[in-house]
Amino acid sequence: MNAIDLRSDTMTRPTPAMRAAMAAAEVGDDYYKEDPTLNRLQERAAELLGFEAALFVPSGTMGNEIAIAIQVAPGELVLTDERSHVIEYELAGMAAHAGAIPSVVRTEDGKLTADAIRGAVKPAAFNRPRVALVVLENTHNLAGGTVSDVAEMQAAITAAHELGLRVHVDGARLWNAAVALGVEPRALVAGADTVMVTLSKGLCCPVGSLLAGSAELVARARRQRQLFGGGMRQAGILAAAGLVALDSMIPRLAEDHAHARLLTDAMTGARGARVAPARTNIAVATLEAGNAPEIAAALKARGVLGTAMDRVTLRLVTHHDVSRADCLRAAAILGEVLA
Ligand SMILES: *Cc1c(COP(=O)(O)O)cnc(C)c1O
């Protein structure tokens, strides 16, 4: 029997509808802005997120790094949660590419609140580095797919702007947050300066993320993407899958959320495990014994693939390519392995 792969929602493969759309896509050279399918995807994403423009980028990481590079000068600070993706998983690109200095805040559930932002920004002084940008992550990956709601997002964005800071939203899984809350994605990010969203995770596309912002910022982002060697040619092949994703793959994320809940329910009450009910598609258990790698290995031996994020954190991510039956089986195995 095939393993139940809960390592990441990046395990999703393009759907038959995506492959058909990719095969039929009308394409052109994006250096000349002449790929009609790519142009449509960028317009569609901008509209969905409530921004003037959007730019297709090869990865979420490049989208975040472009957003930082165009909004932060060397020696300026980027304020973010200490477990955010831009801190943990981007090779300190903000320092390497932009000369930016991370200023990290310990948060509850990965939520960088308005109060936390106000508390972290010290009064300006001639010899004090300036905070230039706040990065908010929603949903929050390492905190376990936690969701910041519209009021929390809007309060944080307003607080940052009142302090003269720009705001970038790492919305790799913004779609999951919107579905969990039953709100439009644009409601969560209204007023932010830039937003990155990903197509290649729960939405099943093979490649791609988008960076949205004002027309002026997106023009700068296009230059920065070029500097990173990320210029596109006939990317309409990829954009065709992206259009299918935005048109049809977002509402079904609710199924992934219900499946993740089956997993956290199965782990709740296990001795030495701290588990919060999954809010979206990420189930996380904190294992006090510090044996997450051993538990992951025991699960693997029984056909369930998960990730030990560190010694204490076991992460399981649900997605389109694992069924309810798969998740019920994984839940039963989890219960046994943790018992
Ligand atoms: C996956 C992820 C990214 C990066 O996306 P890639 O396409 O893998 O580079 C950025 N932020 C968060 C929160 C993510 O989960």
mmCIF file of C-alpha atoms in Angstrom, residues 76-333:
data_model
loop_
_atom_site.group_PDB
_atom_site.id
_atom_site.type_symbol
_atom_site.label_atom_id
_atom_site.label_comp_id
_atom_site.label_asym_id
_atom_site.label_seq_id
_atom_site.Cartn_x
_atom_site.Cartn_y
_atom_site.Cartn_z
ATOM 1 C CA GLU A 76 17.301 48.611 8.110
ATOM 2 C CA LEU A 77 15.347 46.183 10.271
ATOM 3 C CA VAL A 78 12.599 43.737 9.336
ATOM 4 C CA LEU A 79 10.245 43.041 12.210
ATOM 5 C CA THR A 80 8.699 39.574 12.248
ATOM 6 C CA ASP A 81 7.758 36.620 14.409
ATOM 7 C CA GLU A 82 10.785 34.549 15.428
ATOM 8 C CA ARG A 83 9.415 31.361 13.824
ATOM 9 C CA SER A 84 8.339 32.941 10.558
ATOM 10 C CA HIS A 85 9.343 31.446 7.215
ATOM 11 C CA VAL A 86 11.504 34.459 6.326
ATOM 12 C CA ILE A 87 13.553 33.751 9.478
ATOM 13 C CA GLU A 88 13.628 29.960 9.545
ATOM 14 C CA TYR A 89 13.688 28.845 5.920
ATOM 15 C CA GLU A 90 15.055 31.479 3.572
ATOM 16 C CA LEU A 91 18.793 31.175 4.235
ATOM 17 C CA ALA A 92 18.814 34.662 5.783
ATOM 18 C CA GLY A 93 18.162 35.982 2.281
ATOM 19 C CA MET A 94 17.024 39.296 3.716
ATOM 20 C CA ALA A 95 20.592 39.843 4.939
ATOM 21 C CA ALA A 96 22.297 38.267 1.941
ATOM 22 C CA HIS A 97 20.243 40.051 -0.731
ATOM 23 C CA ALA A 98 19.040 43.248 0.887
ATOM 24 C CA GLY A 99 21.423 43.908 3.772
ATOM 25 C CA ALA A 100 18.365 43.798 6.024
ATOM 26 C CA ILE A 101 18.620 42.906 9.715
ATOM 27 C CA PRO A 102 15.962 40.634 11.211
ATOM 28 C CA SER A 103 14.307 41.910 14.383
ATOM 29 C CA VAL A 104 12.375 38.984 15.785
ATOM 30 C CA VAL A 105 9.545 38.936 18.275
ATOM 31 C CA ARG A 106 8.364 35.923 20.256
ATOM 32 C CA THR A 107 4.626 35.591 19.715
ATOM 33 C CA GLU A 108 1.659 33.532 20.779
ATOM 34 C CA ASP A 109 0.546 31.319 17.856
ATOM 35 C CA GLY A 110 2.769 33.135 15.373
ATOM 36 C CA LYS A 111 0.549 36.209 15.508
ATOM 37 C CA LEU A 112 2.481 39.471 15.371
ATOM 38 C CA THR A 113 -0.178 41.685 16.935
ATOM 39 C CA ALA A 114 -0.595 45.451 16.811
ATOM 40 C CA ASP A 115 0.560 45.634 20.451
ATOM 41 C CA ALA A 116 3.629 43.506 19.733
ATOM 42 C CA ILE A 117 4.521 45.771 16.818
ATOM 43 C CA ARG A 118 4.125 48.951 18.916
ATOM 44 C CA GLY A 119 6.125 47.360 21.721
ATOM 45 C CA ALA A 120 8.982 46.350 19.439
ATOM 46 C CA VAL A 121 9.545 49.653 17.670
ATOM 47 C CA LYS A 122 11.802 51.901 19.728
ATOM 48 C CA PRO A 123 11.750 55.699 19.443
ATOM 49 C CA ALA A 124 13.754 56.978 16.488
ATOM 50 C CA ALA A 125 17.269 58.198 17.243
ATOM 51 C CA PHE A 126 20.124 59.282 15.015
ATOM 52 C CA ASN A 127 22.152 56.220 15.974
ATOM 53 C CA ARG A 128 19.384 53.623 16.047
ATOM 54 C CA PRO A 129 18.666 51.369 13.053
ATOM 55 C CA ARG A 130 15.269 52.046 11.574
ATOM 56 C CA VAL A 131 12.572 49.396 11.318
ATOM 57 C CA ALA A 132 11.427 49.542 7.685
ATOM 58 C CA LEU A 133 9.142 46.556 7.212
ATOM 59 C CA VAL A 134 6.846 44.253 9.145
ATOM 60 C CA VAL A 135 6.318 40.722 7.821
ATOM 61 C CA LEU A 136 3.084 39.014 8.878
ATOM 62 C CA GLU A 137 2.609 35.296 8.132
ATOM 63 C CA ASN A 138 -0.962 33.993 7.710
ATOM 64 C CA THR A 139 -1.579 31.121 8.106
ATOM 65 C CA HIS A 140 1.473 30.565 10.249
ATOM 66 C CA ASN A 141 3.362 27.445 9.266
ATOM 67 C CA LEU A 142 5.542 26.640 12.296
ATOM 68 C CA ALA A 143 2.880 27.698 14.786
ATOM 69 C CA GLY A 144 0.681 24.957 13.298
ATOM 70 C CA GLY A 145 -1.395 26.603 10.574
ATOM 71 C CA THR A 146 -2.772 29.216 12.946
ATOM 72 C CA VAL A 147 -5.025 31.913 11.533
ATOM 73 C CA SER A 148 -4.996 35.649 12.124
ATOM 74 C CA ASP A 149 -8.503 36.994 11.552
ATOM 75 C CA VAL A 150 -9.501 40.169 9.732
ATOM 76 C CA ALA A 151 -9.535 42.311 12.893
ATOM 77 C CA GLU A 152 -6.067 41.085 13.934
ATOM 78 C CA MET A 153 -4.603 41.613 10.466
ATOM 79 C CA GLN A 154 -6.139 45.039 10.071
ATOM 80 C CA ALA A 155 -5.009 46.154 13.547
ATOM 81 C CA ALA A 156 -1.444 45.005 12.825
ATOM 82 C CA ILE A 157 -1.351 46.669 9.405
ATOM 83 C CA THR A 158 -2.728 49.921 10.819
ATOM 84 C CA ALA A 159 -0.299 49.898 13.751
ATOM 85 C CA ALA A 160 2.639 49.371 11.399
ATOM 86 C CA HIS A 161 1.544 52.154 9.092
ATOM 87 C CA GLU A 162 1.028 54.547 12.015
ATOM 88 C CA LEU A 163 4.667 53.900 12.926
ATOM 89 C CA GLY A 164 5.739 54.613 9.350
ATOM 90 C CA LEU A 165 6.534 50.981 8.531
ATOM 91 C CA ARG A 166 5.589 49.061 5.420
ATOM 92 C CA VAL A 167 3.823 45.714 5.652
ATOM 93 C CA HIS A 168 4.442 42.520 3.696
ATOM 94 C CA VAL A 169 2.125 39.553 4.185
ATOM 95 C CA ASP A 170 3.632 36.099 3.694
ATOM 96 C CA GLY A 171 0.394 34.495 2.554
ATOM 97 C CA ALA A 172 1.809 31.221 1.251
ATOM 98 C CA ARG A 173 -1.365 29.757 2.778
ATOM 99 C CA LEU A 174 -3.542 32.874 2.839
ATOM 100 C CA TRP A 175 -6.186 30.832 0.980
ATOM 101 C CA ASN A 176 -6.417 28.474 3.945
ATOM 102 C CA ALA A 177 -6.862 31.404 6.333
ATOM 103 C CA ALA A 178 -9.634 32.894 4.192
ATOM 104 C CA VAL A 179 -11.476 29.563 3.924
ATOM 105 C CA ALA A 180 -11.128 28.857 7.663
ATOM 106 C CA LEU A 181 -12.589 32.281 8.464
ATOM 107 C CA GLY A 182 -15.181 32.327 5.669
ATOM 108 C CA VAL A 183 -13.906 35.688 4.381
ATOM 109 C CA GLU A 184 -12.558 36.952 1.057
ATOM 110 C CA PRO A 185 -8.734 36.824 0.870
ATOM 111 C CA ARG A 186 -8.674 40.549 0.116
ATOM 112 C CA ALA A 187 -10.320 41.363 3.449
ATOM 113 C CA LEU A 188 -7.327 39.921 5.289
ATOM 114 C CA VAL A 189 -4.675 41.879 3.396
ATOM 115 C CA ALA A 190 -6.430 45.181 2.706
ATOM 116 C CA GLY A 191 -3.997 48.040 3.245
ATOM 117 C CA ALA A 192 -0.850 45.889 3.243
ATOM 118 C CA ASP A 193 1.898 47.067 0.900
ATOM 119 C CA THR A 194 2.756 43.681 -0.603
ATOM 120 C CA VAL A 195 1.351 40.164 -0.341
ATOM 121 C CA MET A 196 2.843 36.866 -1.447
ATOM 122 C CA VAL A 197 0.512 33.954 -2.171
ATOM 123 C CA THR A 198 1.447 30.472 -3.294
ATOM 124 C CA LEU A 199 -0.136 28.310 -5.994
ATOM 125 C CA SER A 200 2.086 25.250 -5.540
ATOM 126 C CA LYS A 201 0.984 24.134 -2.077
ATOM 127 C CA GLY A 202 -2.617 23.222 -1.281
ATOM 128 C CA LEU A 203 -3.858 24.540 -4.631
ATOM 129 C CA CYS A 204 -1.962 21.767 -6.500
ATOM 130 C CA CYS A 205 -0.029 23.799 -9.099
ATOM 131 C CA PRO A 206 3.360 22.421 -10.114
ATOM 132 C CA VAL A 207 5.193 25.749 -9.745
ATOM 133 C CA GLY A 208 4.551 29.311 -8.780
ATOM 134 C CA SER A 209 3.664 32.079 -6.398
ATOM 135 C CA LEU A 210 2.451 35.641 -6.910
ATOM 136 C CA LEU A 211 3.519 38.918 -5.378
ATOM 137 C CA ALA A 212 0.805 41.597 -5.302
ATOM 138 C CA GLY A 213 1.091 45.299 -4.586
ATOM 139 C CA SER A 214 0.653 48.729 -6.107
ATOM 140 C CA ALA A 215 1.520 49.116 -9.789
ATOM 141 C CA GLU A 216 4.632 51.013 -8.747
ATOM 142 C CA LEU A 217 5.838 48.335 -6.292
ATOM 143 C CA VAL A 218 5.097 45.529 -8.743
ATOM 144 C CA ALA A 219 7.145 47.339 -11.416
ATOM 145 C CA ARG A 220 10.032 47.424 -8.946
ATOM 146 C CA ALA A 221 9.402 43.795 -8.069
ATOM 147 C CA ARG A 222 9.697 42.900 -11.760
ATOM 148 C CA ARG A 223 13.155 44.490 -11.895
ATOM 149 C CA GLN A 224 14.167 42.705 -8.673
ATOM 150 C CA ARG A 225 12.908 39.380 -10.059
ATOM 151 C CA GLN A 226 15.152 40.000 -13.065
ATOM 152 C CA LEU A 227 18.089 40.668 -10.754
ATOM 153 C CA PHE A 228 17.436 37.274 -9.130
ATOM 154 C CA GLY A 229 17.435 35.649 -12.567
ATOM 155 C CA GLY A 230 13.712 34.939 -12.337
ATOM 156 C CA GLY A 231 12.548 36.450 -15.628
ATOM 157 C CA MET A 232 9.856 34.451 -17.404
ATOM 158 C CA ARG A 233 9.323 33.480 -21.033
ATOM 159 C CA GLN A 234 6.345 31.253 -22.024
ATOM 160 C CA ALA A 235 5.216 30.918 -18.417
ATOM 161 C CA GLY A 236 1.590 30.743 -19.558
ATOM 162 C CA ILE A 237 2.020 26.972 -19.362
ATOM 163 C CA LEU A 238 2.399 27.388 -15.598
ATOM 164 C CA ALA A 239 -0.112 30.222 -15.360
ATOM 165 C CA ALA A 240 -2.796 28.038 -16.951
ATOM 166 C CA ALA A 241 -2.579 25.747 -13.925
ATOM 167 C CA GLY A 242 -2.662 28.832 -11.706
ATOM 168 C CA LEU A 243 -5.929 30.006 -13.235
ATOM 169 C CA VAL A 244 -7.505 26.601 -12.607
ATOM 170 C CA ALA A 245 -6.240 26.849 -9.017
ATOM 171 C CA LEU A 246 -7.722 30.287 -8.384
ATOM 172 C CA ASP A 247 -10.995 29.407 -10.145
ATOM 173 C CA SER A 248 -11.694 26.046 -8.567
ATOM 174 C CA MET A 249 -9.286 24.868 -5.894
ATOM 175 C CA ILE A 250 -9.779 27.313 -3.021
ATOM 176 C CA PRO A 251 -13.151 26.264 -1.491
ATOM 177 C CA ARG A 252 -12.104 22.598 -1.263
ATOM 178 C CA LEU A 253 -9.372 23.530 1.243
ATOM 179 C CA ALA A 254 -12.133 23.178 3.859
ATOM 180 C CA GLU A 255 -11.851 19.399 3.361
ATOM 181 C CA ASP A 256 -8.136 19.525 4.183
ATOM 182 C CA HIS A 257 -8.954 21.467 7.340
ATOM 183 C CA ALA A 258 -11.484 18.856 8.471
ATOM 184 C CA HIS A 259 -8.939 16.118 7.777
ATOM 185 C CA ALA A 260 -6.234 17.873 9.830
ATOM 186 C CA ARG A 261 -8.744 18.083 12.647
ATOM 187 C CA LEU A 262 -9.109 14.284 12.537
ATOM 188 C CA LEU A 263 -5.354 14.072 13.085
ATOM 189 C CA THR A 264 -5.210 16.483 16.009
ATOM 190 C CA ASP A 265 -8.238 14.775 17.576
ATOM 191 C CA ALA A 266 -6.361 11.472 17.343
ATOM 192 C CA MET A 267 -3.292 12.926 19.064
ATOM 193 C CA THR A 268 -5.164 14.816 21.778
ATOM 194 C CA GLY A 269 -4.779 13.165 25.142
ATOM 195 C CA ALA A 270 -1.682 11.156 24.178
ATOM 196 C CA ARG A 271 0.735 11.165 27.096
ATOM 197 C CA GLY A 272 3.419 13.836 26.827
ATOM 198 C CA ALA A 273 1.891 15.401 23.723
ATOM 199 C CA ARG A 274 0.591 18.961 23.590
ATOM 200 C CA VAL A 275 -1.846 19.333 20.736
ATOM 201 C CA ALA A 276 -4.122 22.169 19.702
ATOM 202 C CA PRO A 277 -7.104 21.405 17.451
ATOM 203 C CA ALA A 278 -6.010 22.074 13.852
ATOM 204 C CA ARG A 279 -7.329 25.399 12.625
ATOM 205 C CA THR A 280 -6.389 24.790 8.972
ATOM 206 C CA ASN A 281 -4.485 22.013 7.175
ATOM 207 C CA ILE A 282 -1.528 21.702 9.555
ATOM 208 C CA ALA A 283 -1.602 19.360 12.549
ATOM 209 C CA VAL A 284 1.163 19.865 15.071
ATOM 210 C CA ALA A 285 2.022 17.972 18.236
ATOM 211 C CA THR A 286 4.627 19.158 20.718
ATOM 212 C CA LEU A 287 6.236 16.052 22.212
ATOM 213 C CA GLU A 288 7.658 16.693 25.660
ATOM 214 C CA ALA A 289 9.932 13.633 25.471
ATOM 215 C CA GLY A 290 11.859 15.283 22.643
ATOM 216 C CA ASN A 291 11.388 12.215 20.462
ATOM 217 C CA ALA A 292 9.724 13.715 17.391
ATOM 218 C CA PRO A 293 12.285 12.158 14.991
ATOM 219 C CA GLU A 294 11.734 8.714 16.526
ATOM 220 C CA ILE A 295 7.948 9.103 16.344
ATOM 221 C CA ALA A 296 8.222 10.216 12.708
ATOM 222 C CA ALA A 297 10.330 7.114 11.996
ATOM 223 C CA ALA A 298 7.783 4.856 13.731
ATOM 224 C CA LEU A 299 4.989 6.422 11.684
ATOM 225 C CA LYS A 300 6.981 5.939 8.498
ATOM 226 C CA ALA A 301 7.462 2.263 9.273
ATOM 227 C CA ARG A 302 3.659 2.035 9.350
ATOM 228 C CA GLY A 303 3.121 3.940 6.137
ATOM 229 C CA VAL A 304 2.468 7.467 7.409
ATOM 230 C CA LEU A 305 4.913 10.190 6.407
ATOM 231 C CA GLY A 306 5.175 13.263 8.627
ATOM 232 C CA THR A 307 7.910 15.704 9.556
ATOM 233 C CA ALA A 308 9.905 16.184 12.748
ATOM 234 C CA MET A 309 10.419 19.941 12.474
ATOM 235 C CA ASP A 310 12.819 19.722 15.438
ATOM 236 C CA ARG A 311 13.211 17.371 18.435
ATOM 237 C CA VAL A 312 9.828 18.234 19.920
ATOM 238 C CA THR A 313 7.639 19.225 16.976
ATOM 239 C CA LEU A 314 5.808 16.681 14.828
ATOM 240 C CA ARG A 315 4.016 18.213 11.841
ATOM 241 C CA LEU A 316 1.443 16.585 9.575
ATOM 242 C CA VAL A 317 -0.055 18.483 6.655
ATOM 243 C CA THR A 318 -3.251 17.482 4.870
ATOM 244 C CA HIS A 319 -3.889 18.215 1.212
ATOM 245 C CA HIS A 320 -5.751 17.353 -2.002
ATOM 246 C CA ASP A 321 -3.821 14.132 -2.598
ATOM 247 C CA VAL A 322 -4.710 12.465 0.713
ATOM 248 C CA SER A 323 -8.315 11.336 1.071
ATOM 249 C CA ARG A 324 -10.550 11.277 4.108
ATOM 250 C CA ALA A 325 -10.041 7.501 4.278
ATOM 251 C CA ASP A 326 -6.255 8.042 4.239
ATOM 252 C CA CYS A 327 -6.533 10.547 7.087
ATOM 253 C CA LEU A 328 -8.766 8.263 9.134
ATOM 254 C CA ARG A 329 -6.176 5.501 8.738
ATOM 255 C CA ALA A 330 -3.361 7.910 9.606
ATOM 256 C CA ALA A 331 -5.308 9.041 12.671
ATOM 257 C CA ALA A 332 -5.664 5.448 13.892
ATOM 258 C CA ILE A 333 -1.949 4.790 13.371
#
